[in-house]
């Protein structure tokens, strides 16, 4: 039998065993708490639909949405249909849509009240409709994580981890708002659940290009020997967004900011993957262990080092892509004197044998020039600048055209990897310029990449926590950013820079660089 070939096109239900090896056997009920929210519409339902259309869900499954909003099964199905028509990655086929929606149910209840869980438990008792393995997705306000888990446990919705039928719980970010709260939350979560039942989500880990970082490093012999501070000058990681405050997010974002919203989780995870040691195996434990070691090796920032290593900023009003946009402080549900950062940039050092001496720069922000997430590994210059010594007579020689080699992981968009190096221009003079060896997903595979949530939900169903974060990993990441949060909250005079929408952020962030060949790559 030939290997199953993934396809981007949706398949008819009759053709569903397209992935015989991946089809999950265990019948499952997937319950989404907070089902009327934006995440459910934009991400969860489209991901579940894509999984269904590709034959990646078990034959027997049910999806139950729980929320306070007035809905019954039928109106929830209509809500789902509207969401899928707007946000599905795969083209929606009426037949597939109909049979998918037939598996959707709605349970109306106040997720803050025990009664919602008691009645849910009674309803899930009907095994003809609701298969016995249970996945709960907590798409709810973070302050509700602990009480909701308590109610679920008390209502009998949570089976022990070694029971015949499994219970798994996906917890959305933010997991805590600082180290202390993350520790307290871990404690609470682990009183109700066994670590193997907890899936703390960081959706960046579900992106194909992010998973590929480890394949690139450890499935090839030629690149890994380059990953160390003998050869690498520095690493810079950028996650730039063009969007400002998306509607309804103001209150969350203003209490959170770019450091908590993006850097503590997504950017530090990217940093771990690109800098960690080869794991002993590809088990979840082995990978988490290596990531934790990187986080533990980060030189702690303190009062003395912090001001020169951290830049925070906010976007001003201005024009972006030809349209006038308000300043952050003028956005809906943002305090008029808010000091919350919509941009943050950091310089970190990993004090281990591999990386000592090669700084790591991280930056992320809203309303920047382009939507781009990338990791650039910049190498040192050759030990001898031979080409600068060549004398040119007559014609102009451009020998300064070569800049240090860069290996760039393009996480999104235009997903791929490129290696930049200097090449002689094919002209009669000696001229050097930068060229690139380029790997592009779209040119190589000509298929749409799966959405991160598809992969992550599939892994929860398989019980594989490799692409999720372990409790000590989350705490280690908070330990890195905690001194910054304390410095900002204890020192009202900590500088807050401003930047124009559509720019690459504040000029102050350029001052983070310490080396002569270091500057932000601002990809065109
Ligand atoms: C989320 C943040 O985790 O990631 C958002 O809360 C951000 O503020 C989003 O916009 C970015 O995700 P992606 O996949 O579009 O890069």
Coordinates of C-alpha atoms and ligand atoms in Angstrom, one line a residue:
X1 CA 0.0 0.0 0.0
X2 CA 1.4 3.4 -0.8
X3 CA 1.8 6.0 1.9
X4 CA -1.2 8.2 2.5
X5 CA -0.9 11.5 0.6
X6 CA -2.3 14.5 2.4
X7 CA -4.4 16.7 0.2
X8 CA -5.6 20.2 0.7
X9 CA -8.8 19.6 -1.0
X10 CA -11.7 18.5 1.2
X11 CA -12.8 14.9 0.7
X12 CA -16.3 13.6 0.6
X13 CA -17.3 11.6 3.7
X14 CA -17.4 8.4 1.7
X15 CA -13.8 9.0 0.8
X16 CA -12.8 9.7 4.4
X17 CA -10.3 6.9 5.0
X18 CA -7.8 8.9 3.1
X19 CA -5.6 8.8 6.1
X20 CA -6.0 5.2 7.3
X21 CA -2.9 5.4 9.5
X22 CA -4.1 8.6 11.2
X23 CA -7.7 8.0 11.6
X24 CA -8.4 8.0 15.3
X25 CA -10.4 5.1 16.7
X26 CA -11.4 6.4 20.1
X27 CA -14.9 7.8 20.2
X28 CA -14.8 11.2 21.7
X29 CA -17.0 14.1 22.9
X30 CA -15.4 17.5 22.5
X31 CA -16.8 20.1 24.8
X32 CA -15.9 23.7 24.1
X33 CA -16.5 25.9 27.2
X34 CA -17.0 29.5 26.0
X35 CA -18.4 28.3 22.7
X36 CA -20.0 31.6 21.6
X37 CA -16.6 33.4 21.6
X38 CA -14.4 34.5 18.8
X39 CA -11.9 31.7 19.1
X40 CA -14.6 29.2 18.6
X41 CA -15.8 30.9 15.4
X42 CA -12.5 31.8 13.9
X43 CA -10.3 28.9 14.9
X44 CA -11.8 25.9 16.7
X45 CA -14.9 25.2 14.5
X46 CA -12.9 25.7 11.3
X47 CA -10.1 23.4 12.6
X48 CA -12.5 20.7 13.7
X49 CA -14.3 21.0 10.3
X50 CA -11.0 20.7 8.4
X51 CA -10.1 17.6 10.5
X52 CA -13.5 16.1 9.8
X53 CA -13.3 16.8 6.1
X54 CA -9.9 15.1 5.9
X55 CA -10.9 12.1 7.9
X56 CA -8.9 13.0 10.9
X57 CA -11.7 12.8 13.5
X58 CA -12.9 9.5 14.9
X59 CA -15.9 7.9 13.3
X60 CA -17.9 8.5 16.5
X61 CA -17.6 12.0 17.9
X62 CA -19.8 14.8 19.1
X63 CA -19.0 18.5 19.7
X64 CA -20.8 20.3 22.5
X65 CA -20.7 24.1 22.8
X66 CA -21.3 25.5 26.3
X67 CA -22.0 29.1 26.8
X68 CA -24.5 31.5 28.4
X69 CA -25.8 32.9 25.1
X70 CA -29.4 31.9 24.1
X71 CA -29.0 29.0 21.6
X72 CA -30.3 25.5 21.0
X73 CA -28.7 22.8 18.9
X74 CA -30.2 24.2 15.8
X75 CA -29.3 27.8 16.2
X76 CA -25.8 26.7 17.3
X77 CA -25.5 24.7 14.1
X78 CA -26.5 27.8 12.2
X79 CA -23.9 29.8 14.1
X80 CA -21.3 27.2 13.2
X81 CA -22.3 27.2 9.6
X82 CA -21.9 30.9 9.4
X83 CA -18.5 30.7 11.1
X84 CA -17.3 27.9 8.7
X85 CA -18.5 29.8 5.6
X86 CA -16.5 32.8 6.8
X87 CA -13.4 31.2 8.2
X88 CA -13.0 27.6 7.0
X89 CA -9.5 26.9 5.5
X90 CA -10.9 24.3 3.2
X91 CA -13.7 25.0 0.7
X92 CA -17.0 24.2 2.4
X93 CA -19.0 21.4 0.8
X94 CA -22.7 21.4 1.6
X95 CA -22.9 17.7 2.3
X96 CA -19.8 17.5 4.5
X97 CA -21.0 20.6 6.3
X98 CA -24.4 19.1 6.9
X99 CA -23.0 15.9 8.3
X100 CA -20.5 17.8 10.4
X101 CA -23.1 20.2 11.8
X102 CA -25.3 17.2 12.7
X103 CA -22.6 16.3 15.3
X104 CA -22.9 19.7 17.0
X105 CA -24.9 20.3 20.2
X106 CA -25.4 23.2 22.4
X107 CA -25.6 23.2 26.2
X108 CA -26.7 26.6 27.6
X109 CA -25.3 27.4 31.0
X110 CA -23.4 29.9 33.0
X111 CA -19.9 28.6 33.1
X112 CA -19.3 30.4 36.4
X113 CA -22.0 28.3 38.1
X114 CA -21.8 24.7 39.2
X115 CA -25.3 24.0 37.9
X116 CA -24.0 24.3 34.3
X117 CA -21.7 21.4 34.9
X118 CA -24.1 19.2 36.8
X119 CA -26.6 19.5 33.9
X120 CA -23.9 19.0 31.3
X121 CA -22.8 15.8 33.1
X122 CA -26.4 14.6 33.1
X123 CA -26.7 15.3 29.4
X124 CA -23.4 13.7 28.4
X125 CA -24.7 10.5 30.1
X126 CA -26.5 9.7 26.9
X127 CA -23.8 7.5 25.3
X128 CA -25.6 7.1 22.0
X129 CA -25.0 10.8 21.3
X130 CA -22.0 11.5 23.4
X131 CA -19.0 9.1 23.2
X132 CA -17.2 8.4 26.5
X133 CA -13.7 9.9 26.0
X134 CA -13.8 13.6 26.8
X135 CA -11.9 16.5 25.6
X136 CA -12.7 19.9 27.2
X137 CA -11.5 23.1 25.6
X138 CA -11.3 26.0 28.0
X139 CA -11.8 29.0 25.7
X140 CA -12.7 31.2 28.7
X141 CA -11.4 34.1 30.7
X142 CA -8.2 33.0 32.4
X143 CA -9.5 34.0 35.9
X144 CA -12.1 31.3 35.4
X145 CA -9.7 28.4 34.7
X146 CA -9.4 27.3 38.3
X147 CA -13.1 27.6 39.4
X148 CA -14.3 26.0 36.2
X149 CA -11.9 23.0 36.7
X150 CA -13.2 22.8 40.3
X151 CA -16.8 22.7 39.1
X152 CA -16.0 20.1 36.4
X153 CA -14.4 17.9 38.9
X154 CA -17.2 18.3 41.5
X155 CA -19.8 17.5 38.8
X156 CA -18.0 14.3 37.9
X157 CA -16.9 15.4 34.4
X158 CA -13.3 14.6 35.1
X159 CA -12.2 11.0 35.2
X160 CA -8.9 10.0 36.8
X161 CA -6.0 9.9 34.4
X162 CA -5.8 6.1 34.5
X163 CA -9.5 5.6 34.1
X164 CA -10.9 3.5 31.2
X165 CA -12.1 6.6 29.4
X166 CA -9.8 9.5 29.3
X167 CA -10.5 13.2 30.1
X168 CA -8.2 15.8 28.6
X169 CA -8.4 19.5 29.1
X170 CA -7.0 22.2 26.8
X171 CA -6.1 25.4 28.5
X172 CA -5.9 28.5 26.3
X173 CA -3.4 31.2 27.0
X174 CA -2.7 33.3 29.0
X175 CA -1.5 30.8 31.5
X176 CA -1.0 33.2 34.4
X177 CA -0.1 36.9 34.2
X178 CA 3.3 36.6 36.0
X179 CA 5.4 33.9 37.7
X180 CA 3.4 33.8 41.0
X181 CA 0.0 33.5 39.3
X182 CA 1.3 30.9 36.8
X183 CA 2.6 28.9 39.8
X184 CA -0.7 29.2 41.6
X185 CA -2.6 28.2 38.5
X186 CA -0.4 25.2 37.9
X187 CA -1.0 24.2 41.5
X188 CA -4.8 24.5 41.1
X189 CA -4.9 22.8 37.8
X190 CA -2.8 19.9 39.1
X191 CA -5.1 19.4 42.1
X192 CA -7.9 18.6 39.6
X193 CA -6.0 17.0 36.8
X194 CA -2.9 14.8 36.3
X195 CA -0.2 16.6 34.2
X196 CA -0.8 14.1 31.4
X197 CA -4.4 15.3 31.1
X198 CA -3.4 19.0 30.8
X199 CA -2.7 20.5 27.4
X200 CA -1.5 24.2 27.7
X201 CA -1.8 25.6 24.3
X202 CA 0.7 27.8 22.5
X203 CA -0.7 27.9 19.0
X204 CA 2.7 28.8 17.5
X205 CA 3.9 25.3 18.3
X206 CA 1.3 23.9 16.0
X207 CA 2.5 25.9 13.0
X208 CA 4.2 23.7 10.4
X209 CA 7.1 26.0 10.0
X210 CA 7.7 26.0 13.8
X211 CA 7.7 22.2 13.9
X212 CA 10.1 22.2 11.1
X213 CA 12.8 24.0 13.1
X214 CA 13.7 20.8 14.9
X215 CA 13.6 18.8 11.6
X216 CA 15.9 21.3 10.0
X217 CA 18.3 21.3 12.9
X218 CA 18.3 17.6 13.8
X219 CA 17.4 15.7 10.7
X220 CA 20.3 17.1 8.7
X221 CA 24.0 16.7 9.5
X222 CA 25.2 19.9 7.8
X223 CA 23.4 22.7 9.7
X224 CA 23.6 21.8 13.3
X225 CA 27.4 22.2 13.7
X226 CA 26.8 25.9 12.8
X227 CA 24.5 26.6 15.6
X228 CA 26.8 28.0 18.3
X229 CA 28.4 31.2 19.3
X230 CA 31.7 30.3 17.6
X231 CA 30.0 30.9 14.3
X232 CA 26.8 32.8 15.1
X233 CA 27.0 36.5 15.8
X234 CA 23.5 36.8 17.1
X235 CA 19.9 35.6 16.6
X236 CA 17.0 37.9 16.1
X237 CA 13.3 36.8 16.3
X238 CA 10.6 39.1 15.0
X239 CA 6.8 38.6 15.2
X240 CA 5.4 41.7 13.6
X241 CA 1.7 42.3 13.1
X242 CA -0.1 44.9 11.1
X243 CA -3.4 44.7 13.0
X244 CA -4.1 47.0 15.9
X245 CA -6.7 46.3 18.6
X246 CA -9.1 43.8 17.1
X247 CA -12.7 44.4 18.2
X248 CA -13.6 43.2 21.6
X249 CA -10.0 42.6 22.7
X250 CA -9.2 46.0 24.2
X251 CA -9.9 45.1 27.8
X252 CA -7.8 41.9 27.7
X253 CA -5.0 43.5 25.8
X254 CA -4.7 46.6 28.0
X255 CA -4.2 44.4 31.0
X256 CA -1.8 42.2 29.2
X257 CA 0.4 44.0 26.6
X258 CA 2.9 42.6 24.1
X259 CA 5.3 41.1 26.6
X260 CA 2.6 38.9 28.1
X261 CA 0.5 38.4 25.0
X262 CA 3.3 37.4 22.5
X263 CA 6.8 37.4 23.9
X264 CA 6.5 35.3 27.1
X265 CA 4.9 32.5 25.1
X266 CA 5.3 32.5 21.3
X267 CA 8.6 34.2 21.0
X268 CA 10.3 32.4 23.9
X269 CA 9.1 29.1 22.4
X270 CA 10.6 30.0 19.0
X271 CA 13.8 30.9 20.8
X272 CA 13.9 27.6 22.6
X273 CA 13.4 25.6 19.5
X274 CA 16.2 27.3 17.6
X275 CA 18.7 27.2 20.5
X276 CA 18.0 24.0 22.4
X277 CA 20.4 21.0 22.5
X278 CA 19.4 17.9 20.6
X279 CA 16.9 16.0 22.7
X280 CA 17.7 12.4 23.8
X281 CA 14.6 11.3 21.8
X282 CA 11.5 12.9 20.3
X283 CA 9.3 12.2 23.2
X284 CA 7.4 15.0 24.8
X285 CA 9.4 14.7 28.0
X286 CA 12.7 14.9 26.3
X287 CA 11.7 18.0 24.3
X288 CA 10.3 19.8 27.3
X289 CA 13.4 19.0 29.2
X290 CA 15.6 20.7 26.6
X291 CA 13.4 23.7 26.3
X292 CA 13.4 24.2 30.1
X293 CA 17.2 24.0 30.1
X294 CA 17.4 26.9 27.6
X295 CA 14.9 29.0 29.6
X296 CA 16.9 28.3 32.8
X297 CA 20.1 29.4 31.1
X298 CA 18.9 32.8 30.3
X299 CA 20.8 35.4 32.2
X300 CA 18.3 37.1 34.6
X301 CA 17.7 40.7 33.9
X302 CA 18.0 42.9 37.0
X303 CA 17.6 46.6 37.9
X304 CA 21.0 47.4 36.6
X305 CA 20.8 45.6 33.2
X306 CA 17.2 46.0 32.4
X307 CA 17.0 49.6 31.1
X308 CA 19.5 48.9 28.4
X309 CA 18.1 45.6 27.4
X310 CA 14.3 46.3 27.1
X311 CA 12.4 48.7 25.0
X312 CA 8.6 49.1 25.3
X313 CA 6.5 51.3 23.1
X314 CA 3.0 52.1 21.9
X315 CA 1.7 53.0 18.5
X316 CA 0.6 56.6 17.9
X317 CA -2.2 57.7 15.6
X318 CA -1.3 57.9 11.9
X319 CA -1.8 56.4 8.5
X320 CA -1.3 52.7 7.7
X321 CA -1.7 51.4 4.2
X322 CA -3.4 54.6 3.2
X323 CA -6.0 54.6 6.0
X324 CA -6.1 56.8 9.1
X325 CA -5.8 54.7 12.3
X326 CA -6.2 55.8 15.9
X327 CA -3.5 55.7 18.5
X328 CA -3.5 52.8 20.9
X329 CA -5.0 55.0 23.6
X330 CA -7.9 56.0 21.4
X331 CA -8.8 52.3 20.7
X332 CA -12.0 50.9 22.2
X333 CA -11.8 49.9 25.9
X334 CA -8.2 51.2 26.3
X335 CA -7.4 53.5 29.2
X336 CA -6.6 57.0 27.9
X337 CA -3.4 57.2 29.9
X338 CA -2.6 53.5 29.3
X339 CA 1.1 52.6 29.5
X340 CA 0.5 49.1 28.1
X341 CA 3.1 48.3 25.5
X342 CA 1.9 47.3 22.0
X343 CA 5.6 46.7 21.1
X344 CA 8.4 45.2 23.0
X345 CA 12.0 44.4 22.2
X346 CA 14.6 42.6 24.3
X347 CA 18.2 41.6 24.4
X348 CA 18.8 38.3 26.1
X349 CA 21.8 36.1 26.7
X350 CA 21.8 32.4 27.0
X351 CA 24.5 31.5 29.4
X352 CA 25.4 28.1 28.3
X353 CA 28.4 26.6 26.5
X354 CA 26.7 26.7 23.1
X355 CA 25.5 30.3 23.1
X356 CA 27.7 32.3 25.5
X357 CA 28.6 35.5 23.7
X358 CA 25.8 35.4 21.1
X359 CA 23.0 37.7 22.1
X360 CA 19.4 36.9 21.3
X361 CA 17.1 39.8 20.2
X362 CA 13.4 39.5 20.3
X363 CA 10.7 41.9 19.2
X364 CA 7.0 41.9 18.6
X365 CA 4.5 44.6 18.0
X366 CA 1.1 45.6 16.6
X367 CA 0.5 48.0 13.7
X368 CA 4.0 47.4 12.3
X369 CA 5.0 47.7 8.7
X370 CA 4.3 44.1 7.7
X371 CA 2.9 40.9 9.1
X372 CA 5.9 38.8 9.4
X373 CA 7.3 36.2 11.8
X374 CA 10.8 35.1 11.3
X375 CA 13.9 33.9 13.1
X376 CA 17.2 35.1 11.6
X377 CA 20.4 33.5 12.6
X378 CA 23.2 35.9 11.7
X379 CA 26.7 34.4 11.3
X380 CA 30.0 36.1 12.0
X381 CA 32.0 37.7 9.3
X382 CA 34.8 35.6 7.8
X383 CA 37.9 35.8 9.9
X384 CA 39.8 37.6 7.2
X385 CA 38.1 40.1 5.0
X386 CA 39.9 39.1 1.9
X387 CA 37.7 40.9 -0.5
X388 CA 38.1 44.2 1.2
X389 CA 41.8 44.0 0.4
X390 CA 41.4 43.7 -3.4
X391 CA 42.4 46.8 -5.1
X392 CA 40.1 48.0 -7.9
X393 CA 41.4 50.1 -10.7
X394 CA 39.4 51.7 -13.4
X395 CA 35.9 50.4 -13.0
X396 CA 34.1 50.7 -9.7
X397 CA 34.5 47.6 -7.5
X398 CA 31.7 47.0 -5.1
X399 CA 33.2 44.9 -2.4
X400 CA 31.1 46.0 0.4
X401 CA 28.0 44.4 -1.1
X402 CA 28.4 41.3 1.0
X403 CA 27.0 41.3 4.5
X404 CA 27.3 38.4 7.0
X405 CA 25.6 35.2 6.2
X406 CA 22.1 34.8 7.5
X407 CA 19.9 31.8 7.9
X408 CA 16.3 32.9 8.0
X409 CA 13.4 30.7 9.1
X410 CA 10.3 32.4 7.6
X411 CA 7.6 31.2 10.0
X412 CA 4.9 33.2 8.2
X413 CA 3.9 34.3 5.6
X414 CA 5.8 33.1 2.5
X415 CA 6.8 30.1 4.7
X416 CA 10.3 28.8 4.0
X417 CA 14.0 28.9 4.9
X418 CA 16.7 30.9 3.2
X419 CA 20.4 31.0 3.5
X420 CA 22.0 34.2 2.4
X421 CA 25.6 34.2 1.2
X422 CA 27.9 36.4 -0.8
X423 CA 28.5 35.5 -4.5
X424 CA 30.5 37.1 -7.2
X425 CA 28.4 39.0 -9.7
X426 CA 28.8 37.6 -13.2
X427 CA 30.6 40.7 -14.5
X428 CA 34.1 41.4 -15.5
X429 CA 35.0 43.2 -12.3
X430 CA 35.2 41.6 -8.9
X431 CA 31.9 42.6 -7.4
X432 CA 30.2 40.7 -4.5
X433 CA 26.6 40.7 -3.6
X434 CA 24.2 38.8 -1.4
X435 CA 22.2 36.0 -2.9
X436 CA 20.1 33.3 -1.3
X437 CA 19.5 29.6 -1.4
X438 CA 15.8 29.4 -0.8
X439 CA 13.4 26.7 0.3
X440 CA 9.8 27.6 0.0
X441 CA 6.8 25.5 1.2
X442 CA 4.5 26.7 -1.6
X443 CA 7.0 26.0 -4.4
X444 CA 8.0 22.6 -2.9
X445 CA 4.7 21.2 -1.9
X446 CA 2.0 23.3 -3.6
X447 CA -0.4 22.7 -0.8
X448 CA -2.0 24.8 1.8
X449 CA -0.4 24.4 5.1
X450 CA -2.7 23.1 7.9
X451 CA -3.8 25.6 10.5
X452 CA -2.0 25.2 13.8
X453 CA -5.2 24.4 15.7
X454 CA -5.9 21.4 13.4
X455 CA -2.6 19.8 14.4
X456 CA -2.9 20.7 18.0
X457 CA -6.4 19.3 18.4
X458 CA -5.4 16.1 16.6
X459 CA -2.5 15.8 19.1
X460 CA -4.8 16.2 22.1
X461 CA -7.0 13.4 20.7
X462 CA -3.9 11.3 20.3
X463 CA -2.8 12.2 23.8
X464 CA 0.5 13.7 22.6
X465 CA 1.6 16.7 24.5
X466 CA 4.8 17.3 22.6
X467 CA 3.5 20.6 21.0
X468 CA 2.1 21.9 24.3
X469 CA 3.9 23.4 27.3
X470 CA 4.6 21.6 30.5
X471 CA 4.0 23.3 33.9
X472 CA 7.7 23.9 34.6
X473 CA 8.3 25.2 31.1
X474 CA 5.6 27.9 31.5
X475 CA 7.0 28.9 34.9
X476 CA 10.5 29.0 33.5
X477 CA 9.3 31.4 30.7
X478 CA 7.5 33.6 33.3
X479 CA 10.8 33.7 35.3
X480 CA 12.5 35.3 32.2
X481 CA 9.9 38.1 31.9
X482 CA 9.0 38.6 35.5
X483 CA 11.8 41.1 36.3
X484 CA 10.6 43.3 33.4
X485 CA 7.0 43.3 34.6
X486 CA 8.2 44.2 38.1
X487 CA 10.4 47.0 36.7
X488 CA 7.5 48.5 34.7
X489 CA 5.0 48.3 37.5
X490 CA 7.4 49.6 40.2
X491 CA 8.9 52.4 38.2
X492 CA 6.3 54.6 36.6
X493 CA 9.2 56.5 34.9
X494 CA 10.4 53.5 33.0
X495 CA 10.5 54.9 29.4
X496 CA 7.6 54.2 27.1
X497 CA 8.5 55.0 23.5
X498 CA 6.0 55.8 20.7
X499 CA 6.1 54.7 17.1
X500 CA 4.2 55.5 13.9
X501 CA 1.7 52.9 12.6
X502 CA 3.1 51.2 9.6
X503 CA 6.7 51.6 10.8
X504 CA 9.1 49.0 12.2
X505 CA 8.7 50.3 15.7
X506 CA 10.5 52.9 17.8
X507 CA 14.1 54.0 17.0
X508 CA 15.0 53.3 20.6
X509 CA 15.0 49.6 19.8
X510 CA 18.0 50.1 17.5
X511 CA 20.0 50.9 20.6
X512 CA 19.6 47.3 21.9
X513 CA 22.3 46.0 19.5
X514 CA 25.8 45.7 20.9
X515 CA 27.7 44.4 17.9
X516 CA 29.1 46.3 14.9
X517 CA 27.2 44.1 12.3
X518 CA 23.9 44.1 14.2
X519 CA 20.7 45.8 13.2
X520 CA 17.0 44.7 12.8
X521 CA 16.2 43.0 9.6
X522 CA 13.2 44.8 8.3
X523 CA 12.0 42.4 5.6
X524 CA 10.5 44.2 2.6
Ligands
LIG1 C1 -2.2 35.5 19.9 C2 -2.2 36.8 20.5 O1 -1.7 34.5 20.8 O2 -1.4 35.4 18.7 C3 -2.7 37.9 19.4 O3 -3.0 36.9 21.6 C4 -1.9 37.7 18.2 O4 -2.6 39.2 20.0 C5 -1.9 36.3 17.7 O5 -2.5 38.6 17.2 C6 -1.0 36.1 16.5 O6 -1.1 34.9 16.0 P1 -0.7 34.5 14.5 O7 -0.9 33.0 14.4 O8 -1.7 35.3 13.6 O9 0.7 35.0 14.3

